[in-house]
Short mmCIF file of C-alpha atoms (C1' of nucleotides) in Angstrom, two decimals:
data_model
loop_
_atom_site.label_atom_id
_atom_site.label_comp_id
_atom_site.label_asym_id
_atom_site.label_seq_id
_atom_site.Cartn_x
_atom_site.Cartn_y
_atom_site.Cartn_z
CA MET A 16 -44.65 11.71 -10.93
CA SER A 17 -42.34 8.78 -11.39
CA ASP A 18 -39.38 10.92 -10.47
CA ARG A 19 -40.93 11.67 -7.13
CA GLU A 20 -41.78 8.07 -6.45
CA ARG A 21 -38.23 7.26 -7.31
CA SER A 22 -36.96 9.80 -4.80
CA LYS A 23 -39.09 8.22 -2.14
CA VAL A 24 -37.82 4.72 -2.79
CA LEU A 25 -34.26 5.89 -2.99
CA GLY A 26 -34.64 7.94 0.15
CA GLY A 27 -35.91 4.89 1.92
CA LEU A 28 -33.03 2.86 0.64
CA LEU A 29 -30.56 5.49 1.75
CA ILE A 30 -32.05 5.62 5.20
CA ALA A 31 -32.12 1.85 5.43
CA ALA A 32 -28.47 1.69 4.52
CA ALA A 33 -27.59 4.32 7.08
CA ASP A 34 -29.63 2.56 9.73
CA ALA A 35 -27.80 -0.66 9.01
CA SER A 36 -24.50 1.14 9.41
CA ARG A 37 -25.63 2.78 12.60
CA ALA A 38 -26.80 -0.56 13.93
CA ALA A 39 -23.47 -2.16 13.13
CA PHE A 40 -21.70 0.65 14.93
CA ALA A 41 -24.04 0.43 17.91
CA GLU A 42 -23.54 -3.30 18.04
CA ALA A 43 -19.77 -2.96 17.96
CA VAL A 44 -19.50 -0.34 20.66
CA SER A 45 -22.11 -1.94 22.87
CA GLU A 46 -19.83 -4.94 23.13
CA GLN A 47 -17.61 -2.62 25.10
CA GLY A 48 -20.52 -1.31 27.07
CA PHE A 49 -20.88 2.03 25.36
CA THR A 50 -23.81 3.73 23.73
CA PRO A 51 -23.19 5.10 20.25
CA THR A 52 -23.14 8.65 21.52
CA GLN A 53 -20.64 7.90 24.22
CA ALA A 54 -18.49 6.20 21.61
CA ARG A 55 -18.73 9.13 19.26
CA ALA A 56 -17.68 11.45 22.04
CA LEU A 57 -14.75 9.23 22.95
CA PHE A 58 -13.63 9.16 19.36
CA ALA A 59 -13.88 12.90 19.09
CA LEU A 60 -11.69 13.42 22.14
CA VAL A 61 -8.34 12.74 20.54
CA GLU A 62 -7.22 15.79 22.45
CA PRO A 63 -8.72 17.95 25.19
CA MET A 64 -11.61 19.92 23.84
CA PRO A 65 -14.06 22.51 25.16
CA MET A 66 -17.50 21.04 25.65
CA ARG A 67 -18.87 23.62 23.29
CA SER A 68 -16.61 22.43 20.48
CA LEU A 69 -17.65 18.88 21.10
CA ALA A 70 -21.27 19.92 20.85
CA ASP A 71 -20.53 21.58 17.54
CA GLN A 72 -18.66 18.57 16.26
CA MET A 73 -21.44 16.22 17.29
CA ALA A 74 -24.02 18.61 15.94
CA CYS A 75 -26.11 18.67 19.05
CA ASP A 76 -27.20 21.01 21.79
CA ALA A 77 -24.57 21.93 24.35
CA SER A 78 -26.78 20.69 27.13
CA ASN A 79 -26.45 17.22 25.72
CA ILE A 80 -22.74 17.24 26.25
CA THR A 81 -23.14 17.86 29.94
CA GLY A 82 -24.89 14.55 30.30
CA ILE A 83 -22.47 12.61 28.15
CA ALA A 84 -19.55 14.10 29.98
CA ASP A 85 -21.18 13.15 33.27
CA GLN A 86 -21.57 9.56 32.14
CA LEU A 87 -18.01 9.27 30.89
CA HIS A 88 -16.80 10.95 34.03
CA ALA A 89 -18.70 8.48 36.17
CA LEU A 90 -16.81 5.76 34.32
CA GLY A 91 -13.59 7.56 35.10
CA LEU A 92 -12.81 8.14 31.46
CA VAL A 93 -12.84 11.89 31.18
CA GLN A 94 -12.15 14.89 33.34
CA ARG A 95 -13.23 18.47 33.10
CA VAL A 96 -10.06 20.48 33.05
CA PRO A 97 -10.53 24.23 33.49
CA GLY A 98 -9.38 26.10 30.42
CA GLU A 99 -7.54 29.35 30.15
CA ASP A 100 -10.85 31.04 29.64
CA ARG A 101 -12.39 30.13 32.95
CA ARG A 102 -15.81 29.60 31.46
CA VAL A 103 -14.71 26.66 29.37
CA LYS A 104 -14.02 23.18 30.58
CA LEU A 105 -11.73 21.08 28.51
CA LEU A 106 -12.94 17.55 28.30
CA THR A 107 -9.84 15.44 28.70
CA LEU A 108 -9.40 11.71 28.52
CA THR A 109 -7.93 10.17 31.65
CA ALA A 110 -5.34 7.41 31.32
CA ALA A 111 -8.19 4.91 31.64
CA GLY A 112 -10.06 6.90 29.05
CA GLU A 113 -7.19 6.66 26.60
CA ARG A 114 -7.06 2.94 27.17
CA ARG A 115 -10.77 2.39 26.66
CA ARG A 116 -10.71 4.59 23.63
CA ALA A 117 -7.96 2.51 22.08
CA GLN A 118 -9.83 -0.70 22.83
CA LEU A 119 -12.96 0.74 21.36
CA GLU A 120 -11.11 1.80 18.26
CA GLN A 121 -9.75 -1.71 17.90
CA GLN A 122 -13.20 -3.14 18.33
CA VAL A 123 -14.62 -0.93 15.64
CA ARG A 124 -11.69 -1.65 13.38
CA ASP A 125 -12.31 -5.37 13.76
CA SER A 126 -16.03 -5.20 13.15
CA THR A 127 -17.41 -5.37 9.67
CA PHE A 128 -19.83 -2.81 8.38
CA PRO A 129 -22.32 -2.90 5.56
CA ILE A 130 -20.02 -0.67 3.57
CA ASP A 131 -17.44 -3.41 3.47
CA ARG A 132 -19.65 -5.22 0.99
CA LEU A 133 -18.57 -2.74 -1.63
CA THR A 134 -15.28 -2.84 -3.44
CA THR A 135 -12.94 0.10 -3.04
CA ALA A 136 -13.89 1.36 -6.45
CA GLU A 137 -17.55 1.22 -5.56
CA GLN A 138 -16.85 2.99 -2.31
CA ASP A 139 -15.16 5.75 -4.26
CA ARG A 140 -18.16 6.12 -6.47
CA LEU A 141 -20.49 6.07 -3.49
CA GLU A 142 -18.50 8.71 -1.71
CA GLU A 143 -18.63 10.92 -4.74
CA LEU A 144 -22.38 10.55 -5.03
CA LEU A 145 -22.95 11.15 -1.34
CA ARG A 146 -20.83 14.24 -1.36
CA LYS A 147 -22.76 15.63 -4.25
CA LEU A 148 -25.98 14.69 -2.54
CA THR A 149 -25.11 16.43 0.69
CA GLY A 150 -23.83 19.41 -1.24
CA GLU A 151 -20.31 19.07 0.02
CA ALA A 152 -17.35 19.77 -2.20
CA THR A 153 -15.28 16.80 -3.31
CA ALA A 154 -13.28 16.63 -0.13
CA PRO A 155 -13.05 18.77 2.99
CA GLY A 156 -9.34 18.23 3.57
CA ALA A 157 -8.88 14.57 4.21
CA THR A 158 -9.40 12.01 1.45
CA PRO A 159 -7.10 13.39 -1.22
CA ARG A 160 -8.39 10.96 -3.82
CA GLN A 161 -6.34 7.81 -4.03
CA PRO A 162 -5.72 5.43 -6.96
CA ALA A 163 -8.12 2.89 -5.46
CA ALA A 164 -6.66 -0.58 -5.77
CA THR A 165 -9.04 -3.53 -5.46
CA SER A 166 -9.16 -3.87 -1.72
CA ARG A 167 -9.06 -7.06 0.27
CA ARG A 168 -12.04 -8.48 2.08
CA MET B 28 -5.44 1.28 8.23
CA SER B 29 -6.55 3.35 5.31
CA ASP B 30 -9.31 0.93 4.36
CA ARG B 31 -10.81 1.04 7.79
CA GLU B 32 -10.51 4.78 8.11
CA ARG B 33 -12.16 4.98 4.76
CA SER B 34 -15.08 2.92 5.96
CA LYS B 35 -15.51 5.22 8.89
CA VAL B 36 -15.54 8.37 6.80
CA LEU B 37 -17.88 6.83 4.29
CA GLY B 38 -20.14 5.54 7.01
CA GLY B 39 -20.32 9.01 8.42
CA LEU B 40 -21.10 10.41 5.03
CA LEU B 41 -23.82 7.87 4.50
CA ILE B 42 -25.39 8.64 7.81
CA ALA B 43 -25.15 12.35 7.21
CA ALA B 44 -26.88 11.95 3.87
CA ALA B 45 -29.63 9.87 5.43
CA ASP B 46 -30.06 12.37 8.24
CA ALA B 47 -30.42 15.15 5.74
CA SER B 48 -33.09 13.16 3.93
CA ARG B 49 -34.86 12.40 7.15
CA ALA B 50 -34.73 16.03 8.16
CA ALA B 51 -36.18 17.11 4.85
CA PHE B 52 -39.00 14.64 5.28
CA ALA B 53 -39.60 15.70 8.86
CA GLU B 54 -39.64 19.32 7.77
CA ALA B 55 -42.11 18.64 5.00
CA VAL B 56 -44.57 16.68 7.08
CA SER B 57 -44.30 18.95 10.08
CA GLU B 58 -45.67 21.72 7.92
CA GLN B 59 -48.87 19.73 7.98
CA GLY B 60 -48.53 19.16 11.70
CA PHE B 61 -47.39 15.55 11.58
CA THR B 62 -44.44 13.80 13.08
CA PRO B 63 -42.42 11.64 10.71
CA THR B 64 -43.80 8.46 12.23
CA GLN B 65 -47.37 9.60 11.94
CA ALA B 66 -46.69 10.47 8.34
CA ARG B 67 -45.13 7.11 7.64
CA ALA B 68 -48.14 5.40 9.13
CA LEU B 69 -50.49 7.54 7.11
CA PHE B 70 -48.62 6.70 3.94
CA ALA B 71 -48.68 3.02 4.75
CA LEU B 72 -52.44 3.01 5.17
CA VAL B 73 -53.44 3.02 1.53
CA GLU B 74 -55.92 0.39 2.56
CA PRO B 75 -57.18 -0.97 5.90
CA MET B 76 -54.46 -2.93 7.59
CA PRO B 77 -54.10 -4.92 10.82
CA MET B 78 -52.01 -3.09 13.36
CA ARG B 79 -49.63 -6.00 13.41
CA SER B 80 -48.94 -5.67 9.69
CA LEU B 81 -48.31 -1.99 10.08
CA ALA B 82 -45.83 -2.74 12.82
CA ASP B 83 -44.05 -5.16 10.51
CA GLN B 84 -44.03 -2.71 7.68
CA MET B 85 -42.68 0.05 9.88
CA ALA B 86 -40.22 -2.36 11.44
CA CYS B 87 -41.13 -1.51 14.99
CA ASP B 88 -42.66 -3.07 18.04
CA ALA B 89 -46.39 -3.63 17.94
CA SER B 90 -46.84 -1.61 21.09
CA ASN B 91 -45.66 1.43 19.19
CA ILE B 92 -48.53 1.19 16.80
CA THR B 93 -51.05 1.45 19.59
CA GLY B 94 -49.78 4.91 20.40
CA ILE B 95 -49.59 6.09 16.83
CA ALA B 96 -53.07 4.78 16.14
CA ASP B 97 -54.29 6.61 19.24
CA GLN B 98 -52.80 9.86 18.03
CA LEU B 99 -54.23 9.54 14.54
CA HIS B 100 -57.55 8.52 16.01
CA ALA B 101 -57.56 11.57 18.25
CA LEU B 102 -57.15 13.61 15.09
CA GLY B 103 -60.07 11.78 13.58
CA LEU B 104 -57.96 10.32 10.80
CA VAL B 105 -58.17 6.61 11.47
CA GLN B 106 -60.56 4.12 12.98
CA ARG B 107 -60.05 0.67 14.40
CA VAL B 108 -62.35 -1.58 12.46
CA PRO B 109 -62.75 -5.06 13.89
CA GLY B 110 -61.47 -7.69 11.49
CA GLU B 111 -62.83 -11.08 10.65
CA ASP B 112 -60.42 -12.55 13.14
CA ARG B 113 -61.75 -10.82 16.20
CA ARG B 114 -58.31 -10.30 17.64
CA VAL B 115 -57.21 -8.00 14.87
CA LYS B 116 -58.20 -4.40 14.39
CA LEU B 117 -57.96 -3.01 10.92
CA LEU B 118 -56.61 0.50 10.92
CA THR B 119 -58.73 2.35 8.43
CA LEU B 120 -58.50 5.89 7.19
CA THR B 121 -61.60 7.96 7.74
CA ALA B 122 -62.75 10.34 5.04
CA ALA B 123 -60.81 13.07 6.80
CA GLY B 124 -57.86 10.72 6.96
CA GLU B 125 -57.94 10.17 3.22
CA ARG B 126 -58.05 13.88 2.69
CA ARG B 127 -55.13 14.63 5.00
CA ARG B 128 -53.18 11.79 3.50
CA ALA B 129 -53.63 13.23 0.02
CA GLN B 130 -52.59 16.68 1.20
CA LEU B 131 -49.58 15.23 2.88
CA GLU B 132 -48.63 13.35 -0.23
CA GLN B 133 -48.89 16.54 -2.21
CA GLN B 134 -46.74 18.33 0.32
CA VAL B 135 -44.05 15.70 0.13
CA ARG B 136 -44.25 15.63 -3.63
CA ASP B 137 -43.73 19.36 -3.73
CA SER B 138 -40.82 19.40 -1.32
CA THR B 139 -37.33 18.91 -2.55
CA PHE B 140 -35.02 16.36 -1.02
CA PRO B 141 -31.27 16.05 -0.99
CA ILE B 142 -31.56 13.22 -3.48
CA ASP B 143 -32.91 15.63 -6.05
CA ARG B 144 -29.42 17.03 -6.37
CA LEU B 145 -28.48 13.96 -8.32
CA THR B 146 -29.30 13.33 -11.94
CA THR B 147 -31.46 10.37 -12.81
CA ALA B 148 -28.41 8.44 -13.97
CA GLU B 149 -26.64 9.15 -10.71
CA GLN B 150 -29.69 8.07 -8.78
CA ASP B 151 -29.64 4.80 -10.67
CA ARG B 152 -26.05 4.25 -9.77
CA LEU B 153 -26.68 5.17 -6.17
CA GLU B 154 -29.60 2.81 -5.95
CA GLU B 155 -27.47 0.00 -7.29
CA LEU B 156 -24.74 0.67 -4.77
CA LEU B 157 -27.13 0.96 -1.88
CA ARG B 158 -28.84 -2.26 -2.78
CA LYS B 159 -25.56 -4.05 -2.88
CA LEU B 160 -24.59 -2.45 0.38
CA THR B 161 -27.71 -3.52 2.18
CA GLY B 162 -27.38 -6.98 0.71
CA GLU B 163 -30.65 -6.76 -1.12
CA ALA B 164 -31.07 -8.30 -4.51
CA THR B 165 -31.56 -5.87 -7.35
CA ALA B 166 -35.21 -5.39 -6.55
CA PRO B 167 -37.70 -6.91 -4.15
CA GLY B 168 -40.58 -7.04 -6.59
CA ALA B 169 -41.14 -3.49 -7.62
CA THR B 170 -38.48 -1.62 -9.58
CA PRO B 171 -37.69 -4.28 -12.20
CA ARG B 172 -34.71 -2.37 -13.50
CA GLN B 173 -35.78 -0.05 -16.24
CA PRO B 174 -33.86 1.88 -18.89
CA ALA B 175 -34.38 4.92 -16.68
CA ALA B 176 -36.41 7.07 -18.94
CA THR B 177 -39.20 9.08 -17.39
CA SER B 178 -41.24 6.03 -16.52
CA ARG B 179 -44.88 5.43 -15.77
CA ARG B 180 -46.82 5.29 -12.47
"C1'" DA C 222 -65.58 -31.14 23.57
"C1'" DG C 223 -61.75 -29.07 26.11
"C1'" DT C 224 -57.10 -27.74 26.65
"C1'" DC C 225 -53.12 -25.24 25.33
"C1'" DG C 226 -49.74 -22.82 22.85
"C1'" DA C 227 -49.42 -19.01 19.63
"C1'" DT C 228 -51.06 -14.51 18.12
"C1'" DG C 229 -53.06 -9.49 18.17
"C1'" DG C 230 -53.50 -5.64 20.75
"C1'" DT C 231 -52.86 -2.85 24.98
"C1'" DT C 232 -50.57 -1.01 28.96
"C1'" DG C 233 -46.87 0.65 31.88
"C1'" DA C 234 -42.23 1.21 33.11
"C1'" DC C 235 -38.04 2.36 31.12
"C1'" DT C 236 -34.13 4.05 27.83
"C1'" DT C 237 -31.92 6.99 24.44
"C1'" DA C 238 -31.50 11.13 22.38
"C1'" DG C 239 -32.75 15.33 21.58
"C1'" DT C 240 -34.97 20.20 22.28
"C1'" DC C 241 -35.81 24.47 24.82
"C1'" DA C 242 -35.68 28.07 28.49
"C1'" DA C 243 -33.68 29.85 32.37
"C1'" DG C 244 -29.87 30.53 35.38
"C1'" DT C 245 -24.93 31.35 36.77
"C1'" DA C 246 -20.33 32.63 35.89
"C1'" DA C 247 -16.87 34.60 33.28
"C1'" DC C 248 -15.27 37.27 29.17
"C1'" DG C 249 -14.34 41.49 26.54
"C1'" DG C 250 -15.45 45.90 24.48
"C1'" DC C 251 -16.63 50.44 25.42
"C1'" DG D 99 -17.68 49.51 35.69
"C1'" DC D 100 -21.54 48.22 32.81
"C1'" DC D 101 -23.46 45.20 29.20
"C1'" DG D 102 -24.04 42.06 25.78
"C1'" DT D 103 -22.18 37.58 24.68
"C1'" DT D 104 -20.52 33.09 25.59
"C1'" DA D 105 -19.80 28.46 28.26
"C1'" DC D 106 -21.76 25.28 30.94
"C1'" DT D 107 -25.55 23.46 33.84
"C1'" DT D 108 -30.17 22.28 35.11
"C1'" DG D 109 -34.84 20.89 34.61
"C1'" DA D 110 -38.89 20.09 32.13
"C1'" DC D 111 -40.35 18.15 28.02
"C1'" DT D 112 -40.94 15.30 23.46
"C1'" DA D 113 -40.31 11.56 20.07
"C1'" DA D 114 -39.39 7.05 19.48
"C1'" DG D 115 -38.53 2.66 20.67
"C1'" DT D 116 -37.75 -1.48 23.83
"C1'" DC D 117 -39.47 -4.95 27.01
"C1'" DA D 118 -42.52 -7.66 30.04
"C1'" DA D 119 -47.01 -8.65 31.46
"C1'" DC D 120 -51.72 -9.12 30.40
"C1'" DC D 121 -56.29 -10.31 28.08
"C1'" DA D 122 -58.92 -12.19 24.45
"C1'" DT D 123 -59.08 -14.92 20.71
"C1'" DC D 124 -57.62 -18.38 17.47
"C1'" DG D 125 -56.67 -22.93 15.87
"C1'" DA D 126 -54.68 -27.34 16.32
"C1'" DC D 127 -54.70 -31.52 18.50
"C1'" DT D 128 -55.97 -35.13 21.70
#
DNA sequence: AGTCGATGGTTGACTTAGTCAAGTAACGGC
DNA sequence: GCCGTTACTTGACTAAGTCAACCATCGACT
């Protein structure tokens, strides 16, 4: 009984925390005139990438990508470059796209997020818990567990 | 550099965890034919409540509630009972509404959520971190920090 | 008493994000 | 050369939420 109630409260808390993070992200990128999804796409496009891959990476339907690509294209930020396989189109940042992406990255870097309220040690602990919660292994490749000094901020 | 990157990864992790929780909830309630928002409304309506209050509690625009109330009314689960203040309408569960609500509660109780992967101790720790992260004090009134045994209620 | 600003609820137009099904074009194995 | 699969597009649809405008009522104040 109580355990279940607990789950519910905690779930709510978790979702609230995530929403706050999302909102902070949305806020940051909107200052550059982007929607969160556009921003996510821009961030994903470090290098040319088939639309299908982008869909996978953003965990959404492929048909979504068409629209996002259209929007970013209308802004002159991406191009559809035909791939070797002539079915695929490689989404590629234009020069302007690279520029905007860098600006956006700076913007996000300069914004503060709810997570910044935690010390590095706490962040470590949180990461561990979240990974266990989502059923992921300790680390997927990045994040090779660092000594965790007491961060600034 | 690393601190900021860290934030980003962690933020993603947090959001992923929340999404998983949300999905589990959506899955559970959809088995009873409800959307998550309908379910949230149903859960909130332990007792008759002005639409405005429900909007506050669900942290959404009042105009949203109109629609949700309409849907639940169409299902015969709620009624708009005029309040003392004749502007307000008290959303009230019908007998059928009470029944469905109970079933739904059972359903949710019986479903497992990502959070259940954590031990009670881990859940405590997570709660603490999340509260700090969202800037909340330890507890808003409920949850007066207990020794985390299998508690009452 | 009467006026007026604030409040509760509704409506309609709009946005974001996502799904799904169907269609076209190209790929690759047989 | 056919056929099943894959990549992208399109269009219709849904869930959810925002915003502005509106009506009725409230309550405070002159």
